Short mmCIF file of C-alpha atoms and ligand atoms in Angstrom, two decimals:
data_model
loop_
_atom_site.label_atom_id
_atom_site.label_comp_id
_atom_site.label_asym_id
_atom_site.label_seq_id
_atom_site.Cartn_x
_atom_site.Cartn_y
_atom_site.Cartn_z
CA UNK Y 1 0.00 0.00 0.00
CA UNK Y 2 0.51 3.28 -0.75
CA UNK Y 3 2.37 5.54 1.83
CA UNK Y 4 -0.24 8.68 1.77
CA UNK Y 5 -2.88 8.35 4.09
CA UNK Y 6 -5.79 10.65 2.97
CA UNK Y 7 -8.43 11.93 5.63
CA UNK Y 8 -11.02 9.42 6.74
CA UNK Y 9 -14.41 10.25 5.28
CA UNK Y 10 -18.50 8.90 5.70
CA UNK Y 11 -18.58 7.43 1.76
CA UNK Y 12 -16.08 5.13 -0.05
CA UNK Y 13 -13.61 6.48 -1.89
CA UNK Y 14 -11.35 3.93 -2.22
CA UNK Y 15 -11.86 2.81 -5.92
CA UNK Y 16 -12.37 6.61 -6.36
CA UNK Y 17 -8.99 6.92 -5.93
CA UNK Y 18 -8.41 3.94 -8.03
CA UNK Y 19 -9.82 4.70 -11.29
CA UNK Y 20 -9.03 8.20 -11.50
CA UNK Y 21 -10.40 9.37 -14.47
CA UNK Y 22 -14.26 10.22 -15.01
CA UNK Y 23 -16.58 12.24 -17.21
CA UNK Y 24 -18.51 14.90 -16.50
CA UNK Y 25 -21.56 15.58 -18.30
CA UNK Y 26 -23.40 19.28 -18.70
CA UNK Y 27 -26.85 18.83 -20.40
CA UNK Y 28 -29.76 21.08 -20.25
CA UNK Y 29 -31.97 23.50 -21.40
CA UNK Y 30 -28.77 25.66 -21.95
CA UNK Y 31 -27.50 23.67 -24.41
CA UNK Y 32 -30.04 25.54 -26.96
CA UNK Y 33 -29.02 28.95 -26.61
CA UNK Y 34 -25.45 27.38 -26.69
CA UNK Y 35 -23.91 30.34 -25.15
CA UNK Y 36 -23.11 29.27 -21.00
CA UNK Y 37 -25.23 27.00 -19.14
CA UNK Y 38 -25.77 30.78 -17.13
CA UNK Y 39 -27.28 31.91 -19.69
CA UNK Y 40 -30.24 33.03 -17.92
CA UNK Y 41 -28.36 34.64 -15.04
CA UNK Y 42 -25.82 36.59 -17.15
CA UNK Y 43 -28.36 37.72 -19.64
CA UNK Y 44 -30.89 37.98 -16.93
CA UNK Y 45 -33.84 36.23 -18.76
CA UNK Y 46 -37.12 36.23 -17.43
CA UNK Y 47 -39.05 32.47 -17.14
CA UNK Y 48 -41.10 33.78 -20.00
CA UNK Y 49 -38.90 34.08 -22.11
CA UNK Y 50 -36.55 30.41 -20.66
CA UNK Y 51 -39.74 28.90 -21.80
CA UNK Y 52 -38.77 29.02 -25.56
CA UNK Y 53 -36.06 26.55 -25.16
CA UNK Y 54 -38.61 23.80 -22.81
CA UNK Y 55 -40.86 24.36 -25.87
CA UNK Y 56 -38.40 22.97 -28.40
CA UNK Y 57 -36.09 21.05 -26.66
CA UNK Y 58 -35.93 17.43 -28.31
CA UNK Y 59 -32.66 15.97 -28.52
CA UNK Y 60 -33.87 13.31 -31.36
CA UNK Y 61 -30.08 12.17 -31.58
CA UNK Y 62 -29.51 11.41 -27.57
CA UNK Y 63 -28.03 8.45 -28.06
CA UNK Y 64 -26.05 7.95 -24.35
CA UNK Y 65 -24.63 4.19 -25.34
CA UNK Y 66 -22.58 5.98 -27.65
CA UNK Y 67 -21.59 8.72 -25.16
CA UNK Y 68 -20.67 5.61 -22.99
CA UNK Y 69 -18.99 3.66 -25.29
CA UNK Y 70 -16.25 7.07 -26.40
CA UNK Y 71 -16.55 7.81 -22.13
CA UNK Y 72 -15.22 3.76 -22.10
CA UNK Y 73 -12.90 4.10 -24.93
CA UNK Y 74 -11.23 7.39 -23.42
CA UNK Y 75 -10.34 5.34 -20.49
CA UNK Y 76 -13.17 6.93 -18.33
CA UNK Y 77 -14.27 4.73 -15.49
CA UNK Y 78 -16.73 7.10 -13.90
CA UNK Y 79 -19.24 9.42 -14.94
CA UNK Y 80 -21.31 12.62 -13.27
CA UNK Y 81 -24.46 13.86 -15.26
CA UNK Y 82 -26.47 16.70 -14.21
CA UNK Y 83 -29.60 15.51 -13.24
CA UNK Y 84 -30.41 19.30 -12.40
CA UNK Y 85 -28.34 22.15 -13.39
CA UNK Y 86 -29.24 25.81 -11.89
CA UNK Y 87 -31.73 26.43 -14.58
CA UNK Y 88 -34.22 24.31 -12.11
CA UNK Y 89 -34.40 22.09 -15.54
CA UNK Y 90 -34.69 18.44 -14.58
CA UNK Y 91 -33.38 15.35 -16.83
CA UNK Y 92 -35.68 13.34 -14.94
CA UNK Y 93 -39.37 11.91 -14.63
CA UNK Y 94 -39.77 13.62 -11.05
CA UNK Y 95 -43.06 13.74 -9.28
CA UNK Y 96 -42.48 17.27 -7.70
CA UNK Y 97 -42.45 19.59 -10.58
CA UNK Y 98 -43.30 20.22 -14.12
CA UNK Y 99 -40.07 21.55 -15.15
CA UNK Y 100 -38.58 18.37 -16.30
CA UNK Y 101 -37.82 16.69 -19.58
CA UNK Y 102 -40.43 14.49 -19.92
CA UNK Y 103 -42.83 17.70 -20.15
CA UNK Y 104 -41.06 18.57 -23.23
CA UNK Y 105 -41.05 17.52 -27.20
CA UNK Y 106 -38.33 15.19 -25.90
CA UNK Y 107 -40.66 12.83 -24.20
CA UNK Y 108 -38.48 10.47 -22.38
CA UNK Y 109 -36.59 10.45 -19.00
CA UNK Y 110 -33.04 10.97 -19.64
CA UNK Y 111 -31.35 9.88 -16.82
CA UNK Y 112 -32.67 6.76 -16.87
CA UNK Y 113 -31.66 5.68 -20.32
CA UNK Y 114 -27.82 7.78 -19.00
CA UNK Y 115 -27.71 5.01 -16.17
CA UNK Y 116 -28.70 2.16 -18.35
CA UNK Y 117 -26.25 2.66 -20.91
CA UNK Y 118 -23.41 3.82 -18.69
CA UNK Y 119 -24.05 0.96 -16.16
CA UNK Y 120 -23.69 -1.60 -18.92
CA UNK Y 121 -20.19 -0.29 -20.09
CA UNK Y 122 -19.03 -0.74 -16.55
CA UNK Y 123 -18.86 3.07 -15.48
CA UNK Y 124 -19.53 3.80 -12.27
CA UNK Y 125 -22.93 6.01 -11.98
CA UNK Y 126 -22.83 9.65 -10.28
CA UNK Y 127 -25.65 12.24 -10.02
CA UNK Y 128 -24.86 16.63 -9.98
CA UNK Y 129 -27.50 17.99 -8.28
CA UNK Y 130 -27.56 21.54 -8.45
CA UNK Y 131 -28.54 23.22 -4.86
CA UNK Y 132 -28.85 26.65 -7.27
CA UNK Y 133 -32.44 26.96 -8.39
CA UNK Y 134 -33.61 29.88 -10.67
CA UNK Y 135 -36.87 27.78 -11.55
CA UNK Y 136 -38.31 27.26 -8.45
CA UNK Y 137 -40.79 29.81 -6.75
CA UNK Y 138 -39.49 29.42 -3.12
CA UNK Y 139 -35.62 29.73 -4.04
CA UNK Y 140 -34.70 33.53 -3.17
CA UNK Y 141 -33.36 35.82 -5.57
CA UNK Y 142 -29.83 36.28 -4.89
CA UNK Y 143 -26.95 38.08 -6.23
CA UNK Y 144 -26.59 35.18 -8.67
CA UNK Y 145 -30.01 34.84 -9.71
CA UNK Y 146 -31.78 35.79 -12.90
CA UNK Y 147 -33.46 38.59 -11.41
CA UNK Y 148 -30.28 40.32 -9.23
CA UNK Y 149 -30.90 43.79 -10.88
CA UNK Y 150 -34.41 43.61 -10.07
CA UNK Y 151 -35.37 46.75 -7.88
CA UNK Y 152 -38.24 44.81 -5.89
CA UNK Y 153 -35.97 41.77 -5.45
CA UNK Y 154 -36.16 42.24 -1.39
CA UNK Y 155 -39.68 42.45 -1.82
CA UNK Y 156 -40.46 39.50 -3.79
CA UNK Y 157 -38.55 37.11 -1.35
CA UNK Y 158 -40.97 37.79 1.18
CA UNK Y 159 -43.43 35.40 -0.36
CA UNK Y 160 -40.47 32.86 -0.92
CA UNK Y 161 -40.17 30.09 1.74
CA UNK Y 162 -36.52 28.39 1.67
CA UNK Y 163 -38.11 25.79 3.84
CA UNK Y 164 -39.81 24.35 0.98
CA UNK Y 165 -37.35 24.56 -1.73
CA UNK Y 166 -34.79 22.66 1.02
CA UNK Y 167 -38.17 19.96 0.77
CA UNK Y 168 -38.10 19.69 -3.01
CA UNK Y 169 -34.66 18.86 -2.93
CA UNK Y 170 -34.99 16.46 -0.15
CA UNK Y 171 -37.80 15.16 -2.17
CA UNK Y 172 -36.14 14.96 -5.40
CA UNK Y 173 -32.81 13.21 -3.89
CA UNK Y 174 -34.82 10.49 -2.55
CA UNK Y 175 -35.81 9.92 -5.95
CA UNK Y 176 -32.71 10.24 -7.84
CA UNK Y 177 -31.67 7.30 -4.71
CA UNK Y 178 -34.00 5.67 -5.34
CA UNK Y 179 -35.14 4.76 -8.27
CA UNK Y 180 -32.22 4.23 -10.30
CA UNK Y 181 -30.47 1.16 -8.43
CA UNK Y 182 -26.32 1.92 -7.24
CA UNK Y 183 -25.66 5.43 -7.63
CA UNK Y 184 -21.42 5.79 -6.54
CA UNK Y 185 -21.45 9.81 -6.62
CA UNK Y 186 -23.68 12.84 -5.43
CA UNK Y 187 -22.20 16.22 -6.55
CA UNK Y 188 -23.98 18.94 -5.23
CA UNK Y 189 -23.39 22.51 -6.59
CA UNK Y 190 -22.64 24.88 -4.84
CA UNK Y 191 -22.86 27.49 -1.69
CA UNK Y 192 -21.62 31.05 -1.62
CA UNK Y 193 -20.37 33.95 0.00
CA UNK Y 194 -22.70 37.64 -0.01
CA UNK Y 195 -21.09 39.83 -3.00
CA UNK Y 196 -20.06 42.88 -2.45
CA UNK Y 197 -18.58 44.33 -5.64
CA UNK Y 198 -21.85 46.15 -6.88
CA UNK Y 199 -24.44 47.58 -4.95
CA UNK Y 200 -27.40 45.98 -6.61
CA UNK Y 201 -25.65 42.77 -5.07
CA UNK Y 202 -24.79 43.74 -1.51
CA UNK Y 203 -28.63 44.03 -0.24
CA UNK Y 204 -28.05 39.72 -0.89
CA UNK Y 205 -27.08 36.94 1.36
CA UNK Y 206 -25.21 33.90 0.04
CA UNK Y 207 -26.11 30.58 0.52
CA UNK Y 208 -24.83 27.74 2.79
CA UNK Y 209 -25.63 25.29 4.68
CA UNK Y 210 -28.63 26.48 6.27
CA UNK Y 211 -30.40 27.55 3.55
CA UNK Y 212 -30.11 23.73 1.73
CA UNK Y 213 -30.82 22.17 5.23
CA UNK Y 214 -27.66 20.21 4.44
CA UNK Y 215 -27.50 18.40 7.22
CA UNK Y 216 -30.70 16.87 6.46
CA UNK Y 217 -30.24 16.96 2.82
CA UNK Y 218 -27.04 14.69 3.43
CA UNK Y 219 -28.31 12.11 5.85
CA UNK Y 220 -31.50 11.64 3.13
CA UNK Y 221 -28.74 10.68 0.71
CA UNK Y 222 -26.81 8.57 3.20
CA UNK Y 223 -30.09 6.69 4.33
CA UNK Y 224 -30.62 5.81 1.12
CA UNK Y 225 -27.05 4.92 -0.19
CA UNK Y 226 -24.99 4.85 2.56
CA UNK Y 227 -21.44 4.72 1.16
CA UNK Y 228 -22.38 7.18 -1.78
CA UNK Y 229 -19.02 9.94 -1.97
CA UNK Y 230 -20.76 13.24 -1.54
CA UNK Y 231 -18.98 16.70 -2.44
CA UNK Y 232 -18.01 19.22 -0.39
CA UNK Y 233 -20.12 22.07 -1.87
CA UNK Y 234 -22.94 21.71 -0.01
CA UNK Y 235 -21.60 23.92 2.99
CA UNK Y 236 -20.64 21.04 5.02
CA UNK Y 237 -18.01 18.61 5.01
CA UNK Y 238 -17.99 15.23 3.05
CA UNK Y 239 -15.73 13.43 0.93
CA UNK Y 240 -14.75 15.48 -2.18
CA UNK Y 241 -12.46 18.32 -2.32
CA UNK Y 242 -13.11 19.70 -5.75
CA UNK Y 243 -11.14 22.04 -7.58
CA UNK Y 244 -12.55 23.48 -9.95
CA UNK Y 245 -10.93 25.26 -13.41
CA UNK Y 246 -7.75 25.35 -11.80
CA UNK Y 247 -4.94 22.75 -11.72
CA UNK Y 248 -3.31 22.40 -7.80
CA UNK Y 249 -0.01 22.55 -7.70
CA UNK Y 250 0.15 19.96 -5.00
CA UNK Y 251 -2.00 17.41 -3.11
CA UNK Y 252 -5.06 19.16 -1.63
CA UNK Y 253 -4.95 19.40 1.91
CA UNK Y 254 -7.58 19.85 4.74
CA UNK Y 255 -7.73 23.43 5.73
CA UNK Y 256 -7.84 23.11 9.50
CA UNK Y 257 -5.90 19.42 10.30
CA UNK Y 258 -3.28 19.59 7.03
CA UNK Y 259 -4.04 16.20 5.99
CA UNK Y 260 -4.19 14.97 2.64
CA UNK Y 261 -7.42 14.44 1.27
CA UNK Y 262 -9.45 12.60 -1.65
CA UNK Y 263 -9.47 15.55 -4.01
CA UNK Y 264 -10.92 15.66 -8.02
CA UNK Y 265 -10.02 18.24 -10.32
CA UNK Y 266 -13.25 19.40 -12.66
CA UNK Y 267 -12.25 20.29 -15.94
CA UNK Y 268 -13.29 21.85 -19.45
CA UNK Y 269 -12.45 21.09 -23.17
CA UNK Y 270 -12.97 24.77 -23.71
CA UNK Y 271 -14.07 27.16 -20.82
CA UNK Y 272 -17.56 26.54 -20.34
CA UNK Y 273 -19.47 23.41 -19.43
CA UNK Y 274 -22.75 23.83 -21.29
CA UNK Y 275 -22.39 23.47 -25.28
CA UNK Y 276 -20.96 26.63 -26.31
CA UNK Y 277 -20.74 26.91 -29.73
CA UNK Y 278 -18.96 29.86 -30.52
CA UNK Y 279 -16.36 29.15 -27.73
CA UNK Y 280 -13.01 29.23 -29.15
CA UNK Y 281 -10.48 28.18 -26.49
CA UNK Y 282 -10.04 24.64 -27.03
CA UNK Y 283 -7.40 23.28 -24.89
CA UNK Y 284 -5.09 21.34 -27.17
CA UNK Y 285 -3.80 17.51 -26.75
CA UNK Y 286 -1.17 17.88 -24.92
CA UNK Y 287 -3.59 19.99 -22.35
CA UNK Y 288 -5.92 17.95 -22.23
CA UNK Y 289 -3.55 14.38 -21.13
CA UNK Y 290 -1.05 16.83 -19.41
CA UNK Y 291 -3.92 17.48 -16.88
CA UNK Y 292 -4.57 13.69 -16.27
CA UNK Y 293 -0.98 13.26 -15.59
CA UNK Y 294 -0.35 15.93 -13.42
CA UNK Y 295 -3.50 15.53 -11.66
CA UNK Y 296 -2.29 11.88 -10.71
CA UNK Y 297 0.73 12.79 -9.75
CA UNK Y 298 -0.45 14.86 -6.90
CA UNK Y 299 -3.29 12.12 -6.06
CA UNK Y 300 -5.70 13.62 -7.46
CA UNK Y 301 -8.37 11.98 -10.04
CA UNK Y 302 -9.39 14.47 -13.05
CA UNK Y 303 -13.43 14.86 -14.09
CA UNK Y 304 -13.16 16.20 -17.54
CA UNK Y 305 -16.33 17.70 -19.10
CA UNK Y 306 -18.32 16.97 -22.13
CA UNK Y 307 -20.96 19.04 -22.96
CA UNK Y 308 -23.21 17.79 -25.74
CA UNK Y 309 -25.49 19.83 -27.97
CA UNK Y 310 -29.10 20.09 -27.75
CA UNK Y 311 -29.84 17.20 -30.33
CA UNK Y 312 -28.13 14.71 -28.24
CA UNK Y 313 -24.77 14.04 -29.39
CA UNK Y 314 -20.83 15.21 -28.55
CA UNK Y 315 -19.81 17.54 -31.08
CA UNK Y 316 -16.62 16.95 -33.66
CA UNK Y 317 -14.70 18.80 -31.05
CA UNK Y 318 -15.70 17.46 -28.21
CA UNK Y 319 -15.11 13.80 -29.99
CA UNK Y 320 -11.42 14.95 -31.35
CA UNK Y 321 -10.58 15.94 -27.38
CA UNK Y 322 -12.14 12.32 -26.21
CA UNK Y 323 -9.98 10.62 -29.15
CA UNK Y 324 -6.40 11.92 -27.64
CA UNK Y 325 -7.58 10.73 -24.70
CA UNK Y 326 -8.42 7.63 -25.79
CA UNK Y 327 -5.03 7.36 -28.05
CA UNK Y 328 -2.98 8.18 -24.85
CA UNK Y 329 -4.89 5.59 -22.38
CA UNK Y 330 -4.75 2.67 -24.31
CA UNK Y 331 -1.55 2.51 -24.16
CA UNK Y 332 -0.35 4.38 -20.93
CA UNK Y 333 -3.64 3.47 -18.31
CA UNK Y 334 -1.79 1.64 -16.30
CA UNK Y 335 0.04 5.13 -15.75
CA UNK Y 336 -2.88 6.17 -14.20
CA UNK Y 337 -5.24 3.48 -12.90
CA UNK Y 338 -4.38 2.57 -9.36
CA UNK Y 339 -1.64 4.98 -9.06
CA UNK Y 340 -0.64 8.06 -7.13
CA UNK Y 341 1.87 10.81 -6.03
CA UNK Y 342 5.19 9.00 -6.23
CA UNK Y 343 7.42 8.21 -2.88
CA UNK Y 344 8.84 11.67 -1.96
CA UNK Y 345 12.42 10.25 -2.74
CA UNK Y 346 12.48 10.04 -6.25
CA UNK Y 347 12.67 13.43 -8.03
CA UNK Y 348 11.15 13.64 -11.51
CA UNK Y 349 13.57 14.76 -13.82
CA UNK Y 350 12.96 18.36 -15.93
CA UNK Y 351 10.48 18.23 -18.02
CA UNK Y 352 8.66 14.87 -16.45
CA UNK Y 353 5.94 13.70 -14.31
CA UNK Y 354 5.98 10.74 -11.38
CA UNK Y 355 3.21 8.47 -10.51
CA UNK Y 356 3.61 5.29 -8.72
CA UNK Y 357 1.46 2.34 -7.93
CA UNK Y 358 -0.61 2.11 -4.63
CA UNK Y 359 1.14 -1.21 -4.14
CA UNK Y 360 4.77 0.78 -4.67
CA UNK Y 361 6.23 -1.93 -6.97
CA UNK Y 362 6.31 0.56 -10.18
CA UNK Y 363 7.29 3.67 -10.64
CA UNK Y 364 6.16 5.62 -13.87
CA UNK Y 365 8.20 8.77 -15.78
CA UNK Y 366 5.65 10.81 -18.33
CA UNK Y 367 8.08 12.47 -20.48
CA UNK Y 368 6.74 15.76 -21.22
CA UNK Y 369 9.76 17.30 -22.51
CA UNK Y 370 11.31 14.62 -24.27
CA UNK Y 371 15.30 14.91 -24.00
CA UNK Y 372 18.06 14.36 -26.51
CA UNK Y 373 19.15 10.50 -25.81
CA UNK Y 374 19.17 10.40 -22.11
CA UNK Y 375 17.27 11.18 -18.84
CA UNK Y 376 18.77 10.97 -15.42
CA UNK Y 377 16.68 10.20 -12.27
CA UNK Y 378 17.54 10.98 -8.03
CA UNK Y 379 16.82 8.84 -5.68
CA UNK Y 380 17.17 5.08 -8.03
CA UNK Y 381 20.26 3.63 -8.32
CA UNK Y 382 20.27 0.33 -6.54
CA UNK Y 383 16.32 -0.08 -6.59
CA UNK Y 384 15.79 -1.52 -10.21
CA UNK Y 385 14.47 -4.32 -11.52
CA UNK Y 386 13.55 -3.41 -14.88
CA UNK Y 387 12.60 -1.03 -16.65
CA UNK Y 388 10.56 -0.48 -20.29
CA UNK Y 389 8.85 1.97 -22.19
CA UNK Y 390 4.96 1.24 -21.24
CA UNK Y 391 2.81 1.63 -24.99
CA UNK Y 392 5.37 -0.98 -26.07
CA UNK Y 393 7.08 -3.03 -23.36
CA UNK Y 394 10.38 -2.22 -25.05
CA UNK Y 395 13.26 -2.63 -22.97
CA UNK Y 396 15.20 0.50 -22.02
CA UNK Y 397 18.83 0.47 -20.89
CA UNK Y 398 20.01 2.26 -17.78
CA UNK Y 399 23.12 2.71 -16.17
CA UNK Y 400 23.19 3.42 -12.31
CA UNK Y 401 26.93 3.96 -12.04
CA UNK Y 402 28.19 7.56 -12.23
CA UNK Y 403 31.29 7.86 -15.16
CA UNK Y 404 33.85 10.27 -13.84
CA UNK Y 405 37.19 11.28 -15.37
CA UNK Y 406 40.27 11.03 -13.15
CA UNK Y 407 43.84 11.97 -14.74
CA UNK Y 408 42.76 10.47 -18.11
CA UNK Y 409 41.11 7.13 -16.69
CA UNK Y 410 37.36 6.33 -16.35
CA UNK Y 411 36.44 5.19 -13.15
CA UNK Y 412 32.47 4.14 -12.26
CA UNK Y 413 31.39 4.57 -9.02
CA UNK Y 414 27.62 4.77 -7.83
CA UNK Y 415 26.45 8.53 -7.54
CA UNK Y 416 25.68 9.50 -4.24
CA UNK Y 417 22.44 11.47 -5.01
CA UNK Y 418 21.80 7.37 -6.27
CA UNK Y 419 21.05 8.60 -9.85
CA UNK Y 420 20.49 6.57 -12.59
CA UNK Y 421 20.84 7.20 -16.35
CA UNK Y 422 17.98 5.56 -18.83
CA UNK Y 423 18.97 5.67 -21.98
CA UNK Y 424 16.19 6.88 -24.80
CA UNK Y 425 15.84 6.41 -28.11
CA UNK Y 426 16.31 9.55 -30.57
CA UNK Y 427 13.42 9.76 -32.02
CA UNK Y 428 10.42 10.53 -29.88
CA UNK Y 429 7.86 7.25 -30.29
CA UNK Y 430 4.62 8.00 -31.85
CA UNK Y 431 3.32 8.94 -28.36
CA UNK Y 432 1.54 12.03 -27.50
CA UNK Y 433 3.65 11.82 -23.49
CA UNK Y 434 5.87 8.18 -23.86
CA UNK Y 435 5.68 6.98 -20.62
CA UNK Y 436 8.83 4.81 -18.69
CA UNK Y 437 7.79 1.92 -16.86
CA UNK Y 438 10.46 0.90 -14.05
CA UNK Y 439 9.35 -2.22 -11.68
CA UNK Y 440 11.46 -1.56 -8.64
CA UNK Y 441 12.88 -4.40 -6.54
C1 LIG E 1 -19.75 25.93 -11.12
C2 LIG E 1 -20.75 26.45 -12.08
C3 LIG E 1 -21.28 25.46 -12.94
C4 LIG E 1 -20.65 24.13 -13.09
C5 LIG E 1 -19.82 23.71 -11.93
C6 LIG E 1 -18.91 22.55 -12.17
O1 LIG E 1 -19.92 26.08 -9.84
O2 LIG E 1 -21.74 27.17 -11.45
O3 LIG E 1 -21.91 25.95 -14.04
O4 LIG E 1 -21.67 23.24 -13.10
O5 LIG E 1 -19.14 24.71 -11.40
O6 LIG E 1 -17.93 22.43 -11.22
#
């Protein structure tokens, strides 16, 4: 086992931190106007007018076996679909409102056929849950809500009861528990601090813990599925530390005790995580698998977002970023699967990345920078058993003596730093990062 010891928590995490790698899924209304799944916060749309995309919403191409199958292929083991995002909009058939997809042209209950077809590729199942609510008539207006700039804001929360809306989601939880057999993840999204920037904003609260009734919220879920991992977003916490848009620069600590915890990056193909189409900043391939990497080799596991267009499918971009994904992982998974920050003795080279197996026995070099014949490693010599390149389990050659020149002669003698040099081939292999494999004795 794995020296790092992460925080104990209520839910499982432990083939969390196994399989590392899951898919994130942002569908909704949203997806219509194509322009930010806050769409009708930033552009401050009234529920009038939000009701031209439940009109014509019908995805006649949702086809979620294939969105499994390219989840499967990209090495994805997990996946997270938004059962509810803050648009109130639900993907579901539930009994406690009307807003909800089977109310639209669409017809069907989409998380239902999402669970079927991801369950039977083997991906583990996880619900988002948005605690946001810009549907509902007992969610307050806040400073992120639809109607901020509203003059009679105060004055319409009056006749808003929080109570209720912490009900519905009680209510709606128990369903998404319910009826849909294992479920592995619940991300709830998210609470908030009052803004103060503008003054239309600083007559608002935020929201936390006691406007969701978290506590009850939480042991709902846990009655239901007890060793469910739950985020940390609803105010209180649980079992996810979740970064979000940003990469840590090293394993995510508690805040209060220092230790290490189970953390999970969220990520974008392109900035936004509703379909955007006119969205332009497309990370590239190297990116997109540099971010898996790195996120492993702080412990972390990476939830990378797909956000498919309002007929149902992944567009050509958001298949071309699931492709280098899948190019890398079929040959370099085991990279990534069951591995985590490497033992703090070995020092990645320049231009490299560590990860090492739970069970310690390999250690793996991503060459990011790949080096002119040779790459020298701290912290080895004396600890090999063999080593390879992993997409082709070709041997590599090493050397763990150090060469130095006295009067003329060459005398070896191990380094004392205990590095070892592998040697490389020339040419870079047809490998977006080639990866070194080295089973250590
Ligand atoms: C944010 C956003 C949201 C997205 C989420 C994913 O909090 O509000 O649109 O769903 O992060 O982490």
């Amino acid at each position: 086992m794995s020296s790092y010891k992460t925080r104990k928590t209520p839910g499982n995490t432990e083939w969390f931190r196994h399989d590392r790698f899951g898919m994130f899924i942002h569908w909704g209304l949203y997806a219509m106007p194509a322009r930010h799944e806050w769409i009708k916060s930033k552009e401050m749309m009234t529920d009038e007018h939000y009701q031209r995309y439940f009109d014509h919403f019908d995805p006649d191409m949702y086809d979620p076996k294939e969105w499994a199958r390219q989840a499967k292929a990209a090495g994805m083991k997990y996946v997270v679909l938004t059962t509810k995002h803050h648009e109130g909009f639900c993907l579901f058939d539930s009994k406690y409102t009307d807003f909800k997809s089977t109310n639209t042209p669409c017809g069907k209950d989409l998380v239902r056929e999402y669970v079927d077809a991801f369950r039977a590729e083997g991906l583990k199942i996880g619900f988002y849950y948005s605690l946001i609510d810009w549907h509902h008539e007992d969610f307050t207006i806040d400073s992120r809500h639809p109607k901020k700039m509203l003059p009679d804001a105060l004055e319409q929360n009056k006749t808003k009861d929080m109570r209720k809306y912490a009900e519905y989601m009680r209510n709606q939880v128990t369903e998404l528990l319910t009826n849909y057999g294992k479920i592995h993840i619940l991300w709830f999204d998210f609470s908030y601090k009052p803004e103060y920037g503008c003054p239309e904003f600083a007559r608002f609260a935020g929201k936390g813990k006691e406007d969701w009734e978290s506590e009850k919220l939480i042991e709902t879920a846990r009655k239901l599925q007890p060793d469910i991992i739950i985020d940390n977003r609803a105010d209180i916490e649980q079992d996810l530390w979740t970064p979000e848009q940003y990469q840590p620069t090293e394993w995510v600590r508690h805040a209060e005790t220092g230790e290490l915890v189970t953390w999970e990056a969220c990520q974008t193909f392109s900035g936004s995580w509703g379909y955007y189409r006119d969205e332009m900043t497309w990370k590239s391939p190297e990116q997109l698998v540099g971010m898996l990497i790195k996120t492993v080799s702080l412990g972390g596991n990476l939830l990378m977002n797909v956000g498919p267009t309002a007929r149902g499918y992944f567009d050509h971009r958001a298949e071309a970023a699931l492709k280098v994904y899948a190019d890398w992982m079929k040959y370099n998974s085991r990279s990534i699967y069951g591995c985590t920050m490497a033992e703090p003795s070995f020092k990645a080279p320049q231009g490299c990345l560590l990860t090492q197996s739970e069970d310690e026995k390999r250690l793996y070099v991503h060459i990011m920078d790949y080096p002119f014949k040779a790459l020298e490693i701290e912290g080895l010599a004396g600890k090999i058993e063999y080593v390879q390149f992993l997409h082709d389990a070709s041997e590599l050659l090493y050397d763990e003596k150090q060469k130095v020149m006295t009067d003329g002669l060459t005398v070896e003698k191990v380094n004392e730093s205990g590095k070892v040099t592998i040697f490389l081939p020339v040419v870079k292999p047809n490998i977006l990062f080639p990866t070194i494999e080295i089973f250590l004795k």
